Amino acid sequence: MNWYEACAIAFSLVAGNALAADSIPASLTGAKGDPSRGRAIVANRQVGLCLLCHTGPLPEERFQGDLAPDLSGVGARLSEGQIRARIIDPGRFNADTIMPAYYKTEGLARVAAAFRGKTILSAEQIEDVVAYLAGLN
């Protein structure tokens, strides 16, 4: 667990949210994300890279992936906290996943020196993606 995850857990407990085994209920920033920015991150093939493996309700985006679950309806299947936890550290739920940990800096393998100690997405970007995905009912 990195410092950011520890802070999210602490914030969750202070805010009175129970930390479920499969969820990080509290926002990493203390605020809701922007779904339109989240959609842009999901669609961007140089930032989120989500569509490399996932398919989603983005008809204008060609060549979507089929290696991972369809993102359509994910907001009906998972809570915001469950979505957040899966973006932060998907390996926590599936040890064989090829999805990167977007907000984890420790316990990773084969990380280039220039990227060590850095997250793929910022806390704000994580919350934006969570807001977008949670709205896909």
PDB file of C-alpha atoms in Angstrom:
ATOM      1  CA  MET A   1       0.000   0.000   0.000  1.00  0.00           C
ATOM      2  CA  ASN A   2       1.391   3.409  -0.927  1.00  0.00           C
ATOM      3  CA  TRP A   3       0.975   6.703   0.870  1.00  0.00           C
ATOM      4  CA  TYR A   4      -1.952   7.767  -1.338  1.00  0.00           C
ATOM      5  CA  GLU A   5      -3.879   4.563  -0.722  1.00  0.00           C
ATOM      6  CA  ALA A   6      -3.245   4.909   3.017  1.00  0.00           C
ATOM      7  CA  CYS A   7      -4.581   8.475   2.924  1.00  0.00           C
ATOM      8  CA  ALA A   8      -7.690   7.348   1.023  1.00  0.00           C
ATOM      9  CA  ILE A   9      -8.329   4.671   3.630  1.00  0.00           C
ATOM     10  CA  ALA A  10      -7.731   7.120   6.491  1.00  0.00           C
ATOM     11  CA  PHE A  11     -10.014   9.706   4.884  1.00  0.00           C
ATOM     12  CA  SER A  12     -12.651   7.021   4.427  1.00  0.00           C
ATOM     13  CA  LEU A  13     -12.505   6.052   8.086  1.00  0.00           C
ATOM     14  CA  VAL A  14     -12.568   9.667   9.300  1.00  0.00           C
ATOM     15  CA  ALA A  15     -15.539  10.371   7.045  1.00  0.00           C
ATOM     16  CA  GLY A  16     -17.352   7.439   8.622  1.00  0.00           C
ATOM     17  CA  ASN A  17     -17.171   5.161   5.588  1.00  0.00           C
ATOM     18  CA  ALA A  18     -16.359   1.544   6.222  1.00  0.00           C
ATOM     19  CA  LEU A  19     -13.612   0.222   4.000  1.00  0.00           C
ATOM     20  CA  ALA A  20     -14.949  -2.886   2.338  1.00  0.00           C
ATOM     21  CA  ALA A  21     -12.553  -5.589   1.248  1.00  0.00           C
ATOM     22  CA  ASP A  22     -13.289  -4.863  -2.413  1.00  0.00           C
ATOM     23  CA  SER A  23     -13.814  -1.107  -2.250  1.00  0.00           C
ATOM     24  CA  ILE A  24     -12.190   2.259  -1.580  1.00  0.00           C
ATOM     25  CA  PRO A  25     -15.300   4.311  -0.741  1.00  0.00           C
ATOM     26  CA  ALA A  26     -13.688   7.725  -0.259  1.00  0.00           C
ATOM     27  CA  SER A  27     -12.598   9.954  -3.111  1.00  0.00           C
ATOM     28  CA  LEU A  28      -8.826  10.303  -3.409  1.00  0.00           C
ATOM     29  CA  THR A  29      -9.265  14.065  -3.682  1.00  0.00           C
ATOM     30  CA  GLY A  30     -12.184  14.550  -1.301  1.00  0.00           C
ATOM     31  CA  ALA A  31     -14.344  15.654  -4.224  1.00  0.00           C
ATOM     32  CA  LYS A  32     -16.382  14.080  -7.015  1.00  0.00           C
ATOM     33  CA  GLY A  33     -14.697  13.767 -10.373  1.00  0.00           C
ATOM     34  CA  ASP A  34     -15.866  15.237 -13.671  1.00  0.00           C
ATOM     35  CA  PRO A  35     -17.481  12.559 -15.883  1.00  0.00           C
ATOM     36  CA  SER A  36     -16.743  14.412 -19.136  1.00  0.00           C
ATOM     37  CA  ARG A  37     -13.032  14.562 -18.295  1.00  0.00           C
ATOM     38  CA  GLY A  38     -13.241  10.897 -17.272  1.00  0.00           C
ATOM     39  CA  ARG A  39     -14.745   9.967 -20.626  1.00  0.00           C
ATOM     40  CA  ALA A  40     -11.913  11.786 -22.385  1.00  0.00           C
ATOM     41  CA  ILE A  41      -9.326   9.867 -20.327  1.00  0.00           C
ATOM     42  CA  VAL A  42     -10.992   6.516 -21.082  1.00  0.00           C
ATOM     43  CA  ALA A  43     -11.099   7.335 -24.808  1.00  0.00           C
ATOM     44  CA  ASN A  44      -7.552   8.722 -24.985  1.00  0.00           C
ATOM     45  CA  ARG A  45      -5.166   6.106 -26.321  1.00  0.00           C
ATOM     46  CA  GLN A  46      -2.146   7.915 -24.900  1.00  0.00           C
ATOM     47  CA  VAL A  47      -3.391   8.608 -21.365  1.00  0.00           C
ATOM     48  CA  GLY A  48      -5.756   5.961 -20.017  1.00  0.00           C
ATOM     49  CA  LEU A  49      -5.314   3.346 -22.734  1.00  0.00           C
ATOM     50  CA  CYS A  50      -8.561   1.760 -21.506  1.00  0.00           C
ATOM     51  CA  LEU A  51      -9.825   0.945 -24.996  1.00  0.00           C
ATOM     52  CA  LEU A  52      -6.710  -1.040 -25.758  1.00  0.00           C
ATOM     53  CA  CYS A  53      -8.291  -3.903 -23.775  1.00  0.00           C
ATOM     54  CA  HIS A  54     -11.866  -2.794 -22.968  1.00  0.00           C
ATOM     55  CA  THR A  55     -14.884  -2.064 -25.124  1.00  0.00           C
ATOM     56  CA  GLY A  56     -17.143   0.760 -24.049  1.00  0.00           C
ATOM     57  CA  PRO A  57     -20.060   2.954 -25.102  1.00  0.00           C
ATOM     58  CA  LEU A  58     -17.870   5.232 -27.211  1.00  0.00           C
ATOM     59  CA  PRO A  59     -19.152   4.590 -30.752  1.00  0.00           C
ATOM     60  CA  GLU A  60     -16.847   7.196 -32.284  1.00  0.00           C
ATOM     61  CA  GLU A  61     -13.809   5.239 -31.077  1.00  0.00           C
ATOM     62  CA  ARG A  62     -12.830   2.527 -33.518  1.00  0.00           C
ATOM     63  CA  PHE A  63     -10.834  -0.590 -32.754  1.00  0.00           C
ATOM     64  CA  GLN A  64     -11.857  -1.148 -29.147  1.00  0.00           C
ATOM     65  CA  GLY A  65     -10.397  -4.046 -27.193  1.00  0.00           C
ATOM     66  CA  ASP A  66     -11.900  -7.407 -26.405  1.00  0.00           C
ATOM     67  CA  LEU A  67      -9.428  -8.737 -23.821  1.00  0.00           C
ATOM     68  CA  ALA A  68     -11.180  -7.270 -20.782  1.00  0.00           C
ATOM     69  CA  PRO A  69     -14.778  -6.753 -19.623  1.00  0.00           C
ATOM     70  CA  ASP A  70     -17.039  -4.381 -21.541  1.00  0.00           C
ATOM     71  CA  LEU A  71     -17.308  -1.072 -19.682  1.00  0.00           C
ATOM     72  CA  SER A  72     -20.963  -0.642 -20.702  1.00  0.00           C
ATOM     73  CA  GLY A  73     -23.126  -0.835 -17.595  1.00  0.00           C
ATOM     74  CA  VAL A  74     -20.204  -0.999 -15.173  1.00  0.00           C
ATOM     75  CA  GLY A  75     -21.922   1.598 -12.979  1.00  0.00           C
ATOM     76  CA  ALA A  76     -24.824  -0.818 -12.508  1.00  0.00           C
ATOM     77  CA  ARG A  77     -22.500  -3.698 -11.588  1.00  0.00           C
ATOM     78  CA  LEU A  78     -20.040  -1.940  -9.280  1.00  0.00           C
ATOM     79  CA  SER A  79     -20.178   0.904  -6.746  1.00  0.00           C
ATOM     80  CA  GLU A  80     -17.944   3.970  -7.078  1.00  0.00           C
ATOM     81  CA  GLY A  81     -15.694   2.534  -4.381  1.00  0.00           C
ATOM     82  CA  GLN A  82     -15.399  -0.792  -6.186  1.00  0.00           C
ATOM     83  CA  ILE A  83     -14.576   0.952  -9.467  1.00  0.00           C
ATOM     84  CA  ARG A  84     -11.985   3.137  -7.704  1.00  0.00           C
ATOM     85  CA  ALA A  85     -10.306   0.113  -6.093  1.00  0.00           C
ATOM     86  CA  ARG A  86     -10.095  -1.708  -9.422  1.00  0.00           C
ATOM     87  CA  ILE A  87      -8.484   1.267 -11.150  1.00  0.00           C
ATOM     88  CA  ILE A  88      -6.005   1.879  -8.337  1.00  0.00           C
ATOM     89  CA  ASP A  89      -4.845  -1.733  -8.022  1.00  0.00           C
ATOM     90  CA  PRO A  90      -6.533  -4.299 -10.283  1.00  0.00           C
ATOM     91  CA  GLY A  91      -4.045  -6.969  -9.225  1.00  0.00           C
ATOM     92  CA  ARG A  92      -5.735  -6.978  -5.833  1.00  0.00           C
ATOM     93  CA  PHE A  93      -8.744  -8.643  -7.490  1.00  0.00           C
ATOM     94  CA  ASN A  94      -7.032 -10.733 -10.166  1.00  0.00           C
ATOM     95  CA  ALA A  95      -3.380 -11.658  -9.724  1.00  0.00           C
ATOM     96  CA  ASP A  96      -3.141 -12.566 -13.427  1.00  0.00           C
ATOM     97  CA  THR A  97      -4.514  -9.279 -14.759  1.00  0.00           C
ATOM     98  CA  ILE A  98      -2.658  -7.387 -17.462  1.00  0.00           C
ATOM     99  CA  MET A  99      -4.373  -4.131 -16.462  1.00  0.00           C
ATOM    100  CA  PRO A 100      -1.878  -1.701 -14.977  1.00  0.00           C
ATOM    101  CA  ALA A 101      -2.239  -0.288 -11.479  1.00  0.00           C
ATOM    102  CA  TYR A 102      -3.075   3.324 -12.313  1.00  0.00           C
ATOM    103  CA  TYR A 103      -2.427   4.702  -8.840  1.00  0.00           C
ATOM    104  CA  LYS A 104       0.101   2.416  -7.256  1.00  0.00           C
ATOM    105  CA  THR A 105       3.843   3.002  -7.019  1.00  0.00           C
ATOM    106  CA  GLU A 106       5.129   0.104  -4.933  1.00  0.00           C
ATOM    107  CA  GLY A 107       5.347  -3.629  -5.512  1.00  0.00           C
ATOM    108  CA  LEU A 108       5.400  -3.281  -9.289  1.00  0.00           C
ATOM    109  CA  ALA A 109       7.628  -5.231 -11.674  1.00  0.00           C
ATOM    110  CA  ARG A 110       9.568  -4.027 -14.718  1.00  0.00           C
ATOM    111  CA  VAL A 111       8.998  -0.286 -14.255  1.00  0.00           C
ATOM    112  CA  ALA A 112      11.330   1.932 -16.272  1.00  0.00           C
ATOM    113  CA  ALA A 113      13.576   4.124 -14.124  1.00  0.00           C
ATOM    114  CA  ALA A 114      11.917   7.304 -15.428  1.00  0.00           C
ATOM    115  CA  PHE A 115       8.545   6.108 -14.125  1.00  0.00           C
ATOM    116  CA  ARG A 116       9.509   4.632 -10.753  1.00  0.00           C
ATOM    117  CA  GLY A 117       7.656   6.264  -7.874  1.00  0.00           C
ATOM    118  CA  LYS A 118       5.103   7.870 -10.219  1.00  0.00           C
ATOM    119  CA  THR A 119       1.464   6.988 -10.743  1.00  0.00           C
ATOM    120  CA  ILE A 120       0.012   6.543 -14.228  1.00  0.00           C
ATOM    121  CA  LEU A 121      -2.937   8.813 -13.450  1.00  0.00           C
ATOM    122  CA  SER A 122      -3.250  11.595 -10.887  1.00  0.00           C
ATOM    123  CA  ALA A 123      -5.785  11.425  -8.046  1.00  0.00           C
ATOM    124  CA  GLU A 124      -7.985  13.907  -9.920  1.00  0.00           C
ATOM    125  CA  GLN A 125      -7.833  11.820 -13.099  1.00  0.00           C
ATOM    126  CA  ILE A 126      -8.747   8.686 -11.144  1.00  0.00           C
ATOM    127  CA  GLU A 127     -11.806  10.471  -9.727  1.00  0.00           C
ATOM    128  CA  ASP A 128     -12.785  11.718 -13.189  1.00  0.00           C
ATOM    129  CA  VAL A 129     -12.650   8.162 -14.580  1.00  0.00           C
ATOM    130  CA  VAL A 130     -14.599   6.854 -11.569  1.00  0.00           C
ATOM    131  CA  ALA A 131     -17.296   9.517 -12.154  1.00  0.00           C
ATOM    132  CA  TYR A 132     -17.591   8.567 -15.816  1.00  0.00           C
ATOM    133  CA  LEU A 133     -17.645   4.804 -15.274  1.00  0.00           C
ATOM    134  CA  ALA A 134     -20.070   5.018 -12.335  1.00  0.00           C
ATOM    135  CA  GLY A 135     -22.505   6.805 -14.637  1.00  0.00           C
ATOM    136  CA  LEU A 136     -22.533   3.954 -17.153  1.00  0.00           C
ATOM    137  CA  ASN A 137     -25.707   2.213 -16.002  1.00  0.00           C
TER     138      ASN A 137
END
